Amino acid sequence: MHIVFDREKCQGHGRCYALAPDLFDADDEGYALVLVSGELADDQVAAAQLAADNCPEYAITVEA
Ligand code: F3S
């Protein structure tokens, strides 16, 4: 599984980096940055999905 982040959809709500700070950070304007690339470790998948589920803009998906 890996994170797909659509920067065009991100509006800086910040839920992703609040809920999953090991996977996401904020840029200088509060938009999300993805901290991991490639395959997620098994123990990262739930956090990634939590962030995806809580993004109001549907900017994050967790895909196989
Ligand atoms: Fe952006 Fe959604 Fe995170 S709008 S800052 S990806 S919660």
Short mmCIF file of N, CA and C and ligand atoms in Angstrom, two decimals:
data_model
loop_
_atom_site.label_atom_id
_atom_site.label_comp_id
_atom_site.label_asym_id
_atom_site.label_seq_id
_atom_site.Cartn_x
_atom_site.Cartn_y
_atom_site.Cartn_z
N MET A 1 0.84 -1.18 0.00
CA MET A 1 0.00 0.00 0.00
C MET A 1 0.89 1.25 0.00
N HIS A 2 0.38 2.28 -0.63
CA HIS A 2 1.14 3.53 -0.64
C HIS A 2 0.18 4.72 -0.62
N ILE A 3 0.71 5.86 -0.25
CA ILE A 3 -0.09 7.09 -0.15
C ILE A 3 -0.08 7.80 -1.50
N VAL A 4 -1.28 8.21 -1.91
CA VAL A 4 -1.39 9.08 -3.08
C VAL A 4 -1.97 10.40 -2.58
N PHE A 5 -1.25 11.46 -2.80
CA PHE A 5 -1.64 12.79 -2.32
C PHE A 5 -1.85 13.71 -3.51
N ASP A 6 -3.03 14.32 -3.55
CA ASP A 6 -3.37 15.25 -4.64
C ASP A 6 -3.24 16.68 -4.12
N ARG A 7 -2.11 17.27 -4.41
CA ARG A 7 -1.81 18.62 -3.92
C ARG A 7 -2.84 19.64 -4.40
N GLU A 8 -3.44 19.40 -5.54
CA GLU A 8 -4.43 20.34 -6.07
C GLU A 8 -5.69 20.36 -5.21
N LYS A 9 -5.99 19.26 -4.55
CA LYS A 9 -7.19 19.20 -3.71
C LYS A 9 -6.95 19.71 -2.29
N CYS A 10 -5.72 19.63 -1.83
CA CYS A 10 -5.41 20.01 -0.44
C CYS A 10 -5.72 21.48 -0.21
N GLN A 11 -6.48 21.72 0.88
CA GLN A 11 -6.81 23.10 1.26
C GLN A 11 -6.21 23.47 2.61
N GLY A 12 -5.34 22.63 3.13
CA GLY A 12 -4.63 22.96 4.36
C GLY A 12 -5.42 22.74 5.63
N HIS A 13 -6.34 21.82 5.63
CA HIS A 13 -7.13 21.57 6.83
C HIS A 13 -6.30 21.00 7.98
N GLY A 14 -5.21 20.33 7.66
CA GLY A 14 -4.27 19.93 8.69
C GLY A 14 -4.62 18.68 9.47
N ARG A 15 -5.68 18.03 9.12
CA ARG A 15 -6.04 16.84 9.89
C ARG A 15 -5.04 15.71 9.65
N CYS A 16 -4.51 15.64 8.47
CA CYS A 16 -3.58 14.54 8.15
C CYS A 16 -2.34 14.60 9.04
N TYR A 17 -1.71 15.75 9.13
CA TYR A 17 -0.49 15.80 9.94
C TYR A 17 -0.76 15.86 11.43
N ALA A 18 -2.01 16.22 11.82
CA ALA A 18 -2.38 16.12 13.24
C ALA A 18 -2.59 14.65 13.63
N LEU A 19 -3.22 13.89 12.75
CA LEU A 19 -3.56 12.50 13.07
C LEU A 19 -2.42 11.53 12.77
N ALA A 20 -1.60 11.85 11.81
CA ALA A 20 -0.54 10.92 11.40
C ALA A 20 0.76 11.71 11.17
N PRO A 21 1.33 12.24 12.26
CA PRO A 21 2.52 13.10 12.11
C PRO A 21 3.77 12.36 11.65
N ASP A 22 3.75 11.05 11.73
CA ASP A 22 4.90 10.30 11.20
C ASP A 22 4.86 10.20 9.68
N LEU A 23 3.69 10.45 9.12
CA LEU A 23 3.51 10.28 7.67
C LEU A 23 3.35 11.59 6.93
N PHE A 24 2.86 12.62 7.63
CA PHE A 24 2.56 13.90 6.98
C PHE A 24 3.13 15.04 7.80
N ASP A 25 3.52 16.08 7.11
CA ASP A 25 3.94 17.32 7.76
C ASP A 25 3.27 18.46 7.00
N ALA A 26 3.47 19.67 7.50
CA ALA A 26 2.91 20.85 6.86
C ALA A 26 4.01 21.63 6.17
N ASP A 27 3.66 22.22 5.04
CA ASP A 27 4.62 23.14 4.43
C ASP A 27 4.43 24.52 5.07
N ASP A 28 5.12 25.52 4.60
CA ASP A 28 5.08 26.83 5.22
C ASP A 28 3.71 27.47 5.18
N GLU A 29 2.85 27.00 4.31
CA GLU A 29 1.51 27.58 4.18
C GLU A 29 0.43 26.66 4.76
N GLY A 30 0.85 25.57 5.38
CA GLY A 30 -0.11 24.68 6.02
C GLY A 30 -0.65 23.58 5.15
N TYR A 31 -0.16 23.51 3.94
CA TYR A 31 -0.56 22.41 3.07
C TYR A 31 0.26 21.17 3.43
N ALA A 32 -0.30 20.02 3.10
CA ALA A 32 0.34 18.77 3.51
C ALA A 32 1.58 18.45 2.69
N LEU A 33 2.52 17.84 3.37
CA LEU A 33 3.67 17.20 2.75
C LEU A 33 3.65 15.74 3.15
N VAL A 34 3.91 14.87 2.23
CA VAL A 34 3.99 13.44 2.54
C VAL A 34 5.44 13.10 2.88
N LEU A 35 5.63 12.48 4.02
CA LEU A 35 6.98 12.21 4.51
C LEU A 35 7.52 10.86 4.07
N VAL A 36 6.66 10.03 3.57
CA VAL A 36 7.11 8.69 3.16
C VAL A 36 6.85 8.50 1.68
N SER A 37 7.72 7.77 1.04
CA SER A 37 7.51 7.44 -0.36
C SER A 37 7.54 5.93 -0.52
N GLY A 38 6.85 5.46 -1.49
CA GLY A 38 6.85 4.03 -1.75
C GLY A 38 5.96 3.26 -0.80
N GLU A 39 6.26 1.99 -0.66
CA GLU A 39 5.41 1.10 0.12
C GLU A 39 5.41 1.47 1.60
N LEU A 40 4.20 1.48 2.17
CA LEU A 40 4.06 1.71 3.60
C LEU A 40 4.40 0.43 4.36
N ALA A 41 5.01 0.60 5.52
CA ALA A 41 5.18 -0.54 6.42
C ALA A 41 3.79 -0.93 6.94
N ASP A 42 3.67 -2.16 7.35
CA ASP A 42 2.36 -2.64 7.82
C ASP A 42 1.79 -1.76 8.92
N ASP A 43 2.64 -1.30 9.82
CA ASP A 43 2.14 -0.50 10.94
C ASP A 43 1.87 0.95 10.56
N GLN A 44 2.11 1.32 9.32
CA GLN A 44 1.81 2.68 8.86
C GLN A 44 0.48 2.75 8.10
N VAL A 45 -0.02 1.62 7.70
CA VAL A 45 -1.20 1.63 6.83
C VAL A 45 -2.43 2.19 7.54
N ALA A 46 -2.64 1.80 8.79
CA ALA A 46 -3.82 2.26 9.52
C ALA A 46 -3.77 3.78 9.70
N ALA A 47 -2.60 4.31 10.03
CA ALA A 47 -2.47 5.75 10.21
C ALA A 47 -2.69 6.50 8.89
N ALA A 48 -2.19 5.94 7.83
CA ALA A 48 -2.39 6.55 6.51
C ALA A 48 -3.88 6.55 6.14
N GLN A 49 -4.54 5.46 6.43
CA GLN A 49 -5.96 5.38 6.12
C GLN A 49 -6.77 6.33 7.00
N LEU A 50 -6.37 6.47 8.26
CA LEU A 50 -7.04 7.42 9.16
C LEU A 50 -6.94 8.84 8.60
N ALA A 51 -5.74 9.20 8.16
CA ALA A 51 -5.56 10.52 7.57
C ALA A 51 -6.42 10.68 6.32
N ALA A 52 -6.43 9.67 5.49
CA ALA A 52 -7.22 9.74 4.26
C ALA A 52 -8.71 9.90 4.59
N ASP A 53 -9.17 9.15 5.57
CA ASP A 53 -10.59 9.18 5.93
C ASP A 53 -11.01 10.53 6.51
N ASN A 54 -10.04 11.25 7.08
CA ASN A 54 -10.37 12.50 7.76
C ASN A 54 -10.04 13.75 6.96
N CYS A 55 -9.55 13.58 5.75
CA CYS A 55 -9.30 14.76 4.91
C CYS A 55 -10.61 15.19 4.26
N PRO A 56 -11.09 16.40 4.58
CA PRO A 56 -12.37 16.85 4.03
C PRO A 56 -12.35 17.04 2.52
N GLU A 57 -11.16 17.17 1.97
CA GLU A 57 -11.05 17.43 0.54
C GLU A 57 -10.77 16.16 -0.28
N TYR A 58 -10.68 15.03 0.40
CA TYR A 58 -10.37 13.76 -0.28
C TYR A 58 -9.06 13.88 -1.07
N ALA A 59 -8.11 14.56 -0.47
CA ALA A 59 -6.83 14.76 -1.14
C ALA A 59 -5.88 13.59 -0.97
N ILE A 60 -6.23 12.70 -0.04
CA ILE A 60 -5.34 11.57 0.28
C ILE A 60 -6.08 10.27 0.01
N THR A 61 -5.42 9.37 -0.66
CA THR A 61 -5.94 8.02 -0.77
C THR A 61 -4.81 7.05 -0.47
N VAL A 62 -5.19 5.89 0.00
CA VAL A 62 -4.24 4.81 0.26
C VAL A 62 -4.56 3.70 -0.73
N GLU A 63 -3.61 3.44 -1.59
CA GLU A 63 -3.87 2.53 -2.70
C GLU A 63 -2.89 1.37 -2.72
N ALA A 64 -3.32 0.29 -3.28
CA ALA A 64 -2.46 -0.90 -3.37
C ALA A 64 -1.37 -0.68 -4.42
FE1 F3S B 1 -4.66 18.97 3.09
FE2 F3S B 1 -6.48 17.24 3.73
FE3 F3S B 1 -4.27 17.32 5.07
S1 F3S B 1 -6.84 19.29 3.04
S2 F3S B 1 -3.61 19.43 5.01
S3 F3S B 1 -4.47 16.79 2.93
S4 F3S B 1 -6.30 17.01 5.91
#
